[in-house]
mmCIF file of C-alpha atoms in Angstrom:
data_model
loop_
_atom_site.group_PDB
_atom_site.id
_atom_site.type_symbol
_atom_site.label_atom_id
_atom_site.label_comp_id
_atom_site.label_asym_id
_atom_site.label_seq_id
_atom_site.Cartn_x
_atom_site.Cartn_y
_atom_site.Cartn_z
ATOM 1 C CA MET A 1 0.037 0.024 -0.025
ATOM 2 C CA SER A 2 1.084 3.508 -0.689
ATOM 3 C CA ARG A 3 -0.235 6.861 0.592
ATOM 4 C CA ARG A 4 1.526 8.793 -2.155
ATOM 5 C CA HIS A 5 0.487 6.490 -5.010
ATOM 6 C CA PRO A 6 -2.715 4.697 -4.083
ATOM 7 C CA ILE A 7 -4.125 1.757 -5.951
ATOM 8 C CA ILE A 8 -7.865 0.792 -6.236
ATOM 9 C CA ALA A 9 -8.680 -2.623 -7.648
ATOM 10 C CA VAL A 10 -12.036 -4.078 -8.593
ATOM 11 C CA THR A 11 -11.916 -7.870 -8.858
ATOM 12 C CA GLY A 12 -14.505 -10.228 -10.219
ATOM 13 C CA SER A 13 -15.267 -12.659 -12.995
ATOM 14 C CA SER A 14 -16.395 -11.616 -16.435
ATOM 15 C CA GLY A 15 -20.028 -10.606 -16.554
ATOM 16 C CA ALA A 16 -20.142 -10.021 -12.780
ATOM 17 C CA GLY A 17 -20.773 -6.372 -13.023
ATOM 18 C CA THR A 18 -17.162 -5.175 -12.764
ATOM 19 C CA THR A 19 -17.775 -2.877 -15.752
ATOM 20 C CA THR A 20 -20.724 -1.200 -14.004
ATOM 21 C CA THR A 21 -18.525 -0.753 -11.081
ATOM 22 C CA SER A 22 -15.808 0.735 -13.131
ATOM 23 C CA ASN A 23 -18.327 3.248 -14.584
ATOM 24 C CA SER A 24 -19.271 4.264 -11.103
ATOM 25 C CA PHE A 25 -15.667 4.901 -10.155
ATOM 26 C CA SER A 26 -15.155 6.880 -13.387
ATOM 27 C CA ARG A 27 -18.000 9.194 -12.349
ATOM 28 C CA ILE A 28 -16.515 9.589 -8.880
ATOM 29 C CA PHE A 29 -13.065 10.393 -10.345
ATOM 30 C CA THR A 30 -14.627 12.976 -12.648
ATOM 31 C CA GLY A 31 -16.679 14.570 -9.931
ATOM 32 C CA GLU A 32 -13.687 14.744 -7.581
ATOM 33 C CA GLY A 33 -11.282 15.961 -10.172
ATOM 34 C CA ILE A 34 -9.027 12.897 -9.844
ATOM 35 C CA ASP A 35 -6.699 11.859 -12.722
ATOM 36 C CA ALA A 36 -6.676 8.118 -12.566
ATOM 37 C CA ALA A 37 -4.590 5.694 -14.565
ATOM 38 C CA MET A 38 -7.081 3.132 -15.867
ATOM 39 C CA VAL A 39 -5.867 -0.388 -16.341
ATOM 40 C CA ALA A 40 -7.927 -3.402 -17.526
ATOM 41 C CA GLY A 41 -7.211 -6.889 -16.394
ATOM 42 C CA ASP A 42 -7.724 -8.510 -19.810
ATOM 43 C CA SER A 43 -4.590 -6.686 -20.965
ATOM 44 C CA PHE A 44 -2.628 -9.041 -18.749
ATOM 45 C CA HIS A 45 -3.973 -12.206 -20.506
ATOM 46 C CA ARG A 46 -1.050 -14.310 -21.818
ATOM 47 C CA TYR A 47 -2.648 -15.309 -25.184
ATOM 48 C CA THR A 48 -4.435 -13.502 -27.931
ATOM 49 C CA ARG A 49 -7.894 -14.579 -28.989
ATOM 50 C CA ASP A 50 -6.552 -16.571 -32.004
ATOM 51 C CA GLN A 51 -3.950 -18.280 -29.853
ATOM 52 C CA MET A 52 -6.563 -19.361 -27.341
ATOM 53 C CA THR A 53 -8.770 -20.688 -30.090
ATOM 54 C CA ARG A 54 -5.959 -22.732 -31.572
ATOM 55 C CA LEU A 55 -4.852 -24.080 -28.202
ATOM 56 C CA ALA A 56 -8.489 -25.044 -27.366
ATOM 57 C CA ALA A 57 -8.742 -26.870 -30.683
ATOM 58 C CA LYS A 58 -5.819 -28.941 -29.515
ATOM 59 C CA GLY A 59 -7.447 -29.631 -26.169
ATOM 60 C CA GLN A 60 -4.877 -27.403 -24.359
ATOM 61 C CA PHE A 61 -7.107 -24.501 -23.515
ATOM 62 C CA GLY A 62 -4.404 -21.940 -23.157
ATOM 63 C CA GLU A 63 -3.206 -23.243 -19.800
ATOM 64 C CA ARG A 64 -6.950 -23.978 -19.133
ATOM 65 C CA ASN A 65 -8.615 -20.592 -19.327
ATOM 66 C CA HIS A 66 -8.392 -16.848 -18.361
ATOM 67 C CA PHE A 67 -9.381 -17.580 -14.790
ATOM 68 C CA ALA A 68 -6.184 -19.559 -14.284
ATOM 69 C CA LEU A 69 -3.105 -17.637 -13.052
ATOM 70 C CA GLY A 70 -0.957 -19.497 -15.606
ATOM 71 C CA ALA A 71 -2.983 -18.047 -18.472
ATOM 72 C CA ASN A 72 -2.118 -14.486 -17.444
ATOM 73 C CA HIS A 73 0.965 -12.363 -16.904
ATOM 74 C CA ILE A 74 0.492 -12.196 -13.123
ATOM 75 C CA ASP A 75 4.163 -11.395 -12.659
ATOM 76 C CA LYS A 76 3.765 -8.245 -14.885
ATOM 77 C CA LEU A 77 0.582 -7.260 -12.913
ATOM 78 C CA GLU A 78 2.359 -7.595 -9.614
ATOM 79 C CA ALA A 79 5.272 -5.589 -11.022
ATOM 80 C CA LEU A 80 2.861 -2.869 -12.149
ATOM 81 C CA PHE A 81 1.298 -2.587 -8.732
ATOM 82 C CA TYR A 82 4.693 -2.623 -6.997
ATOM 83 C CA ASP A 83 6.130 0.025 -9.322
ATOM 84 C CA TYR A 84 3.065 2.327 -9.095
ATOM 85 C CA GLY A 85 2.939 2.028 -5.314
ATOM 86 C CA HIS A 86 6.630 2.987 -5.065
ATOM 87 C CA SER A 87 6.984 5.645 -7.785
ATOM 88 C CA GLY A 88 3.683 6.295 -9.444
ATOM 89 C CA SER A 89 4.845 4.622 -12.722
ATOM 90 C CA GLY A 90 4.627 1.195 -14.400
ATOM 91 C CA GLN A 91 4.201 -0.702 -17.577
ATOM 92 C CA PHE A 92 0.794 -1.559 -19.077
ATOM 93 C CA ARG A 93 -0.874 -2.402 -22.366
ATOM 94 C CA ARG A 94 -4.423 -2.686 -23.795
ATOM 95 C CA TYR A 95 -6.431 -5.621 -25.031
ATOM 96 C CA VAL A 96 -8.184 -4.735 -28.319
ATOM 97 C CA HIS A 97 -11.905 -5.375 -28.196
ATOM 98 C CA ASP A 98 -14.202 -5.592 -31.158
ATOM 99 C CA GLU A 99 -15.679 -2.254 -30.299
ATOM 100 C CA ASP A 100 -12.312 -0.398 -29.851
ATOM 101 C CA ARG A 101 -12.619 1.554 -33.044
ATOM 102 C CA GLU A 102 -9.832 3.977 -32.413
ATOM 103 C CA LEU A 103 -7.312 1.190 -31.750
ATOM 104 C CA ILE A 104 -8.612 -0.778 -34.800
ATOM 105 C CA ARG A 105 -8.294 2.331 -36.984
ATOM 106 C CA HIS A 106 -4.631 2.536 -36.003
ATOM 107 C CA GLY A 107 -4.011 -0.981 -37.269
ATOM 108 C CA HIS A 108 -4.584 -3.151 -34.115
ATOM 109 C CA LYS A 109 -6.518 -6.387 -34.653
ATOM 110 C CA PRO A 110 -9.383 -7.285 -32.337
ATOM 111 C CA GLY A 111 -8.373 -9.958 -29.854
ATOM 112 C CA THR A 112 -4.706 -8.768 -29.765
ATOM 113 C CA PHE A 113 -2.744 -6.473 -27.463
ATOM 114 C CA THR A 114 -1.046 -3.131 -27.916
ATOM 115 C CA ALA A 115 2.611 -2.898 -27.051
ATOM 116 C CA TRP A 116 3.738 -2.518 -23.456
ATOM 117 C CA SER A 117 4.236 1.120 -22.607
ATOM 118 C CA PRO A 118 4.636 3.459 -19.578
ATOM 119 C CA LEU A 119 1.633 4.667 -17.681
ATOM 120 C CA PRO A 120 0.727 8.351 -18.095
ATOM 121 C CA PRO A 121 2.873 10.453 -15.850
ATOM 122 C CA ASP A 122 1.753 12.209 -12.660
ATOM 123 C CA THR A 123 -1.620 10.413 -12.131
ATOM 124 C CA ASP A 124 -3.394 10.663 -8.815
ATOM 125 C CA LEU A 125 -4.091 6.914 -8.440
ATOM 126 C CA LEU A 126 -4.100 3.625 -10.283
ATOM 127 C CA PHE A 127 -7.445 1.972 -11.028
ATOM 128 C CA TYR A 128 -7.557 -1.719 -12.048
ATOM 129 C CA GLU A 129 -10.627 -3.758 -13.042
ATOM 130 C CA GLY A 130 -10.144 -7.396 -13.876
ATOM 131 C CA LEU A 131 -9.875 -10.993 -12.678
ATOM 132 C CA HIS A 132 -6.864 -10.998 -10.452
ATOM 133 C CA GLY A 133 -6.691 -7.711 -8.472
ATOM 134 C CA GLY A 134 -6.746 -9.552 -5.099
ATOM 135 C CA VAL A 135 -4.655 -12.670 -5.785
ATOM 136 C CA ILE A 136 -2.606 -14.142 -3.030
ATOM 137 C CA SER A 137 -0.842 -17.401 -3.896
ATOM 138 C CA GLU A 138 2.338 -19.281 -3.302
ATOM 139 C CA SER A 139 4.114 -17.236 -5.850
ATOM 140 C CA TYR A 140 2.293 -13.848 -5.849
ATOM 141 C CA ASN A 141 0.751 -11.353 -3.520
ATOM 142 C CA ILE A 142 -1.092 -8.814 -5.487
ATOM 143 C CA ALA A 143 -3.547 -7.756 -2.698
ATOM 144 C CA GLN A 144 -0.725 -6.450 -0.531
ATOM 145 C CA TYR A 145 -0.304 -3.401 -2.916
ATOM 146 C CA VAL A 146 -3.926 -2.458 -3.119
ATOM 147 C CA ASP A 147 -5.237 0.339 -0.910
ATOM 148 C CA LEU A 148 -8.961 -0.328 -1.712
ATOM 149 C CA LEU A 149 -9.954 -3.712 -3.041
ATOM 150 C CA ILE A 150 -13.607 -4.250 -4.181
ATOM 151 C CA GLY A 151 -15.134 -7.562 -5.040
ATOM 152 C CA VAL A 152 -18.031 -7.779 -7.444
ATOM 153 C CA VAL A 153 -19.716 -11.169 -7.971
ATOM 154 C CA PRO A 154 -23.171 -12.675 -8.577
ATOM 155 C CA ILE A 155 -24.100 -15.986 -7.052
ATOM 156 C CA VAL A 156 -22.733 -18.689 -9.211
ATOM 157 C CA ASN A 157 -26.047 -19.821 -10.838
ATOM 158 C CA LEU A 158 -26.687 -16.208 -11.974
ATOM 159 C CA GLU A 159 -23.187 -16.026 -13.274
ATOM 160 C CA TRP A 160 -23.699 -19.028 -15.416
ATOM 161 C CA ILE A 161 -27.005 -17.740 -16.782
ATOM 162 C CA GLN A 162 -25.360 -14.521 -17.852
ATOM 163 C CA LYS A 163 -22.467 -16.345 -19.490
ATOM 164 C CA ILE A 164 -24.761 -18.715 -21.381
ATOM 165 C CA ARG A 165 -26.886 -15.923 -22.637
ATOM 166 C CA ARG A 166 -23.974 -13.679 -23.675
ATOM 167 C CA ASP A 167 -21.951 -16.365 -25.362
ATOM 168 C CA THR A 168 -24.912 -17.927 -27.262
ATOM 169 C CA CYS A 169 -26.625 -14.631 -28.266
ATOM 170 C CA PHE A 170 -23.719 -12.406 -28.942
ATOM 171 C CA ARG A 171 -20.637 -14.581 -29.534
ATOM 172 C CA GLY A 172 -21.956 -17.367 -31.657
ATOM 173 C CA TYR A 173 -21.300 -20.335 -29.394
ATOM 174 C CA SER A 174 -23.679 -23.305 -28.951
ATOM 175 C CA GLU A 175 -25.043 -23.917 -25.480
ATOM 176 C CA ASP A 176 -23.084 -27.171 -25.225
ATOM 177 C CA GLU A 177 -19.883 -25.328 -25.961
ATOM 178 C CA VAL A 178 -20.614 -22.751 -23.226
ATOM 179 C CA VAL A 179 -21.437 -25.512 -20.696
ATOM 180 C CA LYS A 180 -18.175 -27.244 -21.516
ATOM 181 C CA THR A 181 -16.330 -23.955 -20.926
ATOM 182 C CA ILE A 182 -18.038 -23.504 -17.565
ATOM 183 C CA ILE A 183 -17.013 -27.018 -16.566
ATOM 184 C CA ASN A 184 -13.351 -26.495 -17.810
ATOM 185 C CA ARG A 185 -13.186 -23.233 -15.804
ATOM 186 C CA MET A 186 -14.589 -24.556 -12.561
ATOM 187 C CA ASP A 187 -11.262 -25.725 -10.900
ATOM 188 C CA ASP A 188 -9.598 -22.437 -11.750
ATOM 189 C CA TYR A 189 -12.665 -20.426 -10.561
ATOM 190 C CA VAL A 190 -12.617 -22.198 -7.213
ATOM 191 C CA HIS A 191 -8.887 -21.953 -6.632
ATOM 192 C CA ASP A 192 -7.915 -18.617 -8.308
ATOM 193 C CA ILE A 193 -10.984 -16.382 -8.288
ATOM 194 C CA VAL A 194 -13.108 -17.157 -5.245
ATOM 195 C CA PRO A 195 -10.344 -16.808 -2.578
ATOM 196 C CA GLN A 196 -9.864 -13.169 -3.617
ATOM 197 C CA PHE A 197 -13.216 -12.214 -2.116
ATOM 198 C CA SER A 198 -11.891 -12.923 1.358
ATOM 199 C CA HIS A 199 -9.195 -10.231 0.909
ATOM 200 C CA THR A 200 -11.510 -7.368 -0.243
ATOM 201 C CA HIS A 201 -12.494 -4.301 1.757
ATOM 202 C CA VAL A 202 -15.993 -4.366 0.236
ATOM 203 C CA ASN A 203 -17.935 -7.105 -1.602
ATOM 204 C CA PHE A 204 -20.978 -6.458 -3.796
ATOM 205 C CA GLN A 205 -22.904 -9.738 -4.497
ATOM 206 C CA ARG A 206 -25.968 -9.871 -6.642
ATOM 207 C CA ILE A 207 -28.718 -12.295 -5.552
ATOM 208 C CA PRO A 208 -31.717 -13.124 -7.842
ATOM 209 C CA LEU A 209 -35.186 -13.132 -6.403
ATOM 210 C CA VAL A 210 -36.489 -15.528 -9.009
ATOM 211 C CA ASP A 211 -35.861 -19.265 -9.524
ATOM 212 C CA THR A 212 -32.416 -20.013 -10.907
ATOM 213 C CA SER A 213 -32.229 -23.581 -9.677
ATOM 214 C CA ASN A 214 -31.227 -24.945 -13.095
ATOM 215 C CA PRO A 215 -29.152 -22.205 -14.789
ATOM 216 C CA PHE A 216 -28.804 -24.399 -17.894
ATOM 217 C CA VAL A 217 -32.406 -24.127 -18.890
ATOM 218 C CA VAL A 218 -33.144 -20.564 -17.729
ATOM 219 C CA ARG A 219 -33.400 -18.230 -20.787
ATOM 220 C CA ASP A 220 -33.954 -14.820 -19.221
ATOM 221 C CA VAL A 221 -31.358 -13.149 -17.037
ATOM 222 C CA PRO A 222 -32.989 -11.771 -13.825
ATOM 223 C CA THR A 223 -33.377 -8.045 -14.042
ATOM 224 C CA GLU A 224 -32.244 -5.404 -11.477
ATOM 225 C CA ASP A 225 -35.838 -5.309 -10.128
ATOM 226 C CA GLU A 226 -35.706 -9.107 -9.642
ATOM 227 C CA SER A 227 -32.456 -8.918 -7.624
ATOM 228 C CA LEU A 228 -30.963 -7.805 -4.350
ATOM 229 C CA ILE A 229 -27.370 -6.579 -3.691
ATOM 230 C CA VAL A 230 -25.638 -7.930 -0.616
ATOM 231 C CA ILE A 231 -22.824 -5.669 0.527
ATOM 232 C CA ARG A 232 -20.255 -6.920 3.002
ATOM 233 C CA PHE A 233 -17.722 -4.628 4.711
ATOM 234 C CA ARG A 234 -14.398 -5.823 6.085
ATOM 235 C CA GLU A 235 -14.387 -2.995 8.614
ATOM 236 C CA PRO A 236 -17.992 -2.316 9.494
ATOM 237 C CA SER A 237 -17.051 0.006 12.398
ATOM 238 C CA ALA A 238 -16.034 2.566 9.785
ATOM 239 C CA ILE A 239 -19.429 2.470 7.990
ATOM 240 C CA ASP A 240 -22.358 4.743 8.880
ATOM 241 C CA PHE A 241 -25.192 2.217 8.496
ATOM 242 C CA PRO A 242 -27.974 4.536 9.659
ATOM 243 C CA TYR A 243 -26.981 7.088 6.977
ATOM 244 C CA LEU A 244 -27.001 4.475 4.191
ATOM 245 C CA LEU A 245 -30.306 3.054 5.377
ATOM 246 C CA GLN A 246 -31.850 6.530 5.313
ATOM 247 C CA LEU A 247 -30.608 7.341 1.774
ATOM 248 C CA ILE A 248 -31.065 3.923 0.200
ATOM 249 C CA GLY A 249 -34.778 3.149 0.144
ATOM 250 C CA ASN A 250 -35.875 -0.370 1.173
ATOM 251 C CA SER A 251 -32.413 -1.291 2.371
ATOM 252 C CA SER A 252 -31.728 -3.371 5.495
ATOM 253 C CA VAL A 253 -28.955 -4.747 7.638
ATOM 254 C CA SER A 254 -28.767 -8.568 7.679
ATOM 255 C CA ARG A 255 -25.563 -8.830 9.843
ATOM 256 C CA HIS A 256 -23.331 -6.426 11.701
ATOM 257 C CA ASP A 257 -21.114 -6.080 8.613
ATOM 258 C CA THR A 258 -23.702 -6.579 5.759
ATOM 259 C CA LEU A 259 -26.085 -4.219 4.001
ATOM 260 C CA VAL A 260 -28.885 -5.443 1.707
ATOM 261 C CA ILE A 261 -30.229 -3.151 -0.995
ATOM 262 C CA PRO A 262 -32.663 -3.458 -3.947
ATOM 263 C CA GLY A 263 -30.907 -4.238 -7.276
ATOM 264 C CA PRO A 264 -31.764 -0.821 -8.911
ATOM 265 C CA LYS A 265 -30.012 0.999 -6.104
ATOM 266 C CA LEU A 266 -26.550 -0.384 -6.862
ATOM 267 C CA SER A 267 -25.157 2.713 -8.553
ATOM 268 C CA LEU A 268 -26.443 4.962 -5.732
ATOM 269 C CA ALA A 269 -24.964 2.704 -3.081
ATOM 270 C CA MET A 270 -21.595 2.522 -4.864
ATOM 271 C CA ASP A 271 -21.462 6.333 -4.907
ATOM 272 C CA LEU A 272 -22.445 6.722 -1.322
ATOM 273 C CA ILE A 273 -20.024 4.023 -0.119
ATOM 274 C CA MET A 274 -17.047 4.457 -2.519
ATOM 275 C CA ARG A 275 -16.886 8.230 -2.768
ATOM 276 C CA PRO A 276 -15.804 8.783 0.875
ATOM 277 C CA MET A 277 -13.346 6.036 0.595
ATOM 278 C CA VAL A 278 -11.783 7.507 -2.496
ATOM 279 C CA THR A 279 -11.659 11.016 -0.996
ATOM 280 C CA GLU A 280 -9.970 9.597 2.144
ATOM 281 C CA LEU A 281 -7.272 8.066 -0.028
ATOM 282 C CA MET A 282 -6.754 11.387 -1.678
ATOM 283 C CA ALA A 283 -6.608 13.196 1.655
ATOM 284 C CA GLN A 284 -4.000 10.726 2.936
ATOM 285 C CA LYS A 285 -2.065 11.305 -0.343
ATOM 286 C CA SER A 286 -1.950 15.076 0.259
ATOM 287 C CA PHE A 287 -0.365 14.541 3.671
ATOM 288 C CA ALA A 288 2.104 11.894 2.538
#
């Protein structure tokens, strides 16, 4: 951790709502006049899209899948966090998505990476969103460098429903292919992703209020109105629960460290909870 060069990381599996969380933080940064270096976790994948496809065709699955530490440059991610915490600098790159028109216009192919390059100079903090921002393993300790670690995850049945719908409707996969992917990922999800949520400062977990007992036959993803958000705080003594209960309608406290809110209130809750934490990091920075 570093008072002069703070790091915020949002960790969670793909489709869990990490992008929504990133948008909330972007609004906070804009509102508070904070210049953040934004880094996406998919830029630390070890393989391009074509490489993963070719490996999968051989039954190798690119060191299994993107959940697995071996399928990512975890060493480079740890180096980035270490360097930024000590000097406010570090090396990063970008993964080229299909919708990244500016990168594509400059000759980058979707599913590949840009070259490694230095972060912009003189930023106020580093913001990471991806799969591995809270990893602690025998070889790596990413979490030790993070000043504010946020977990975002749906219950697993909901996560599977979202993946099946996204991959069949928008990525052209058959349902059988998606189910096989879920099965192939399970070991790495259990060992590399789930443990991170014990290291977070705050967890946001989406819970559906409709029947998702068999996620492999459910066709409709539960809406925000059909969901609750369970928010767990590592240090509940620092949280003003009466204040949050007053401002977030139909919210409740289920445990001493847990707030439950309606699904549509997620953005409001993130702003009310995260903004003071971000401004506190900036206040500590100014006195460092």
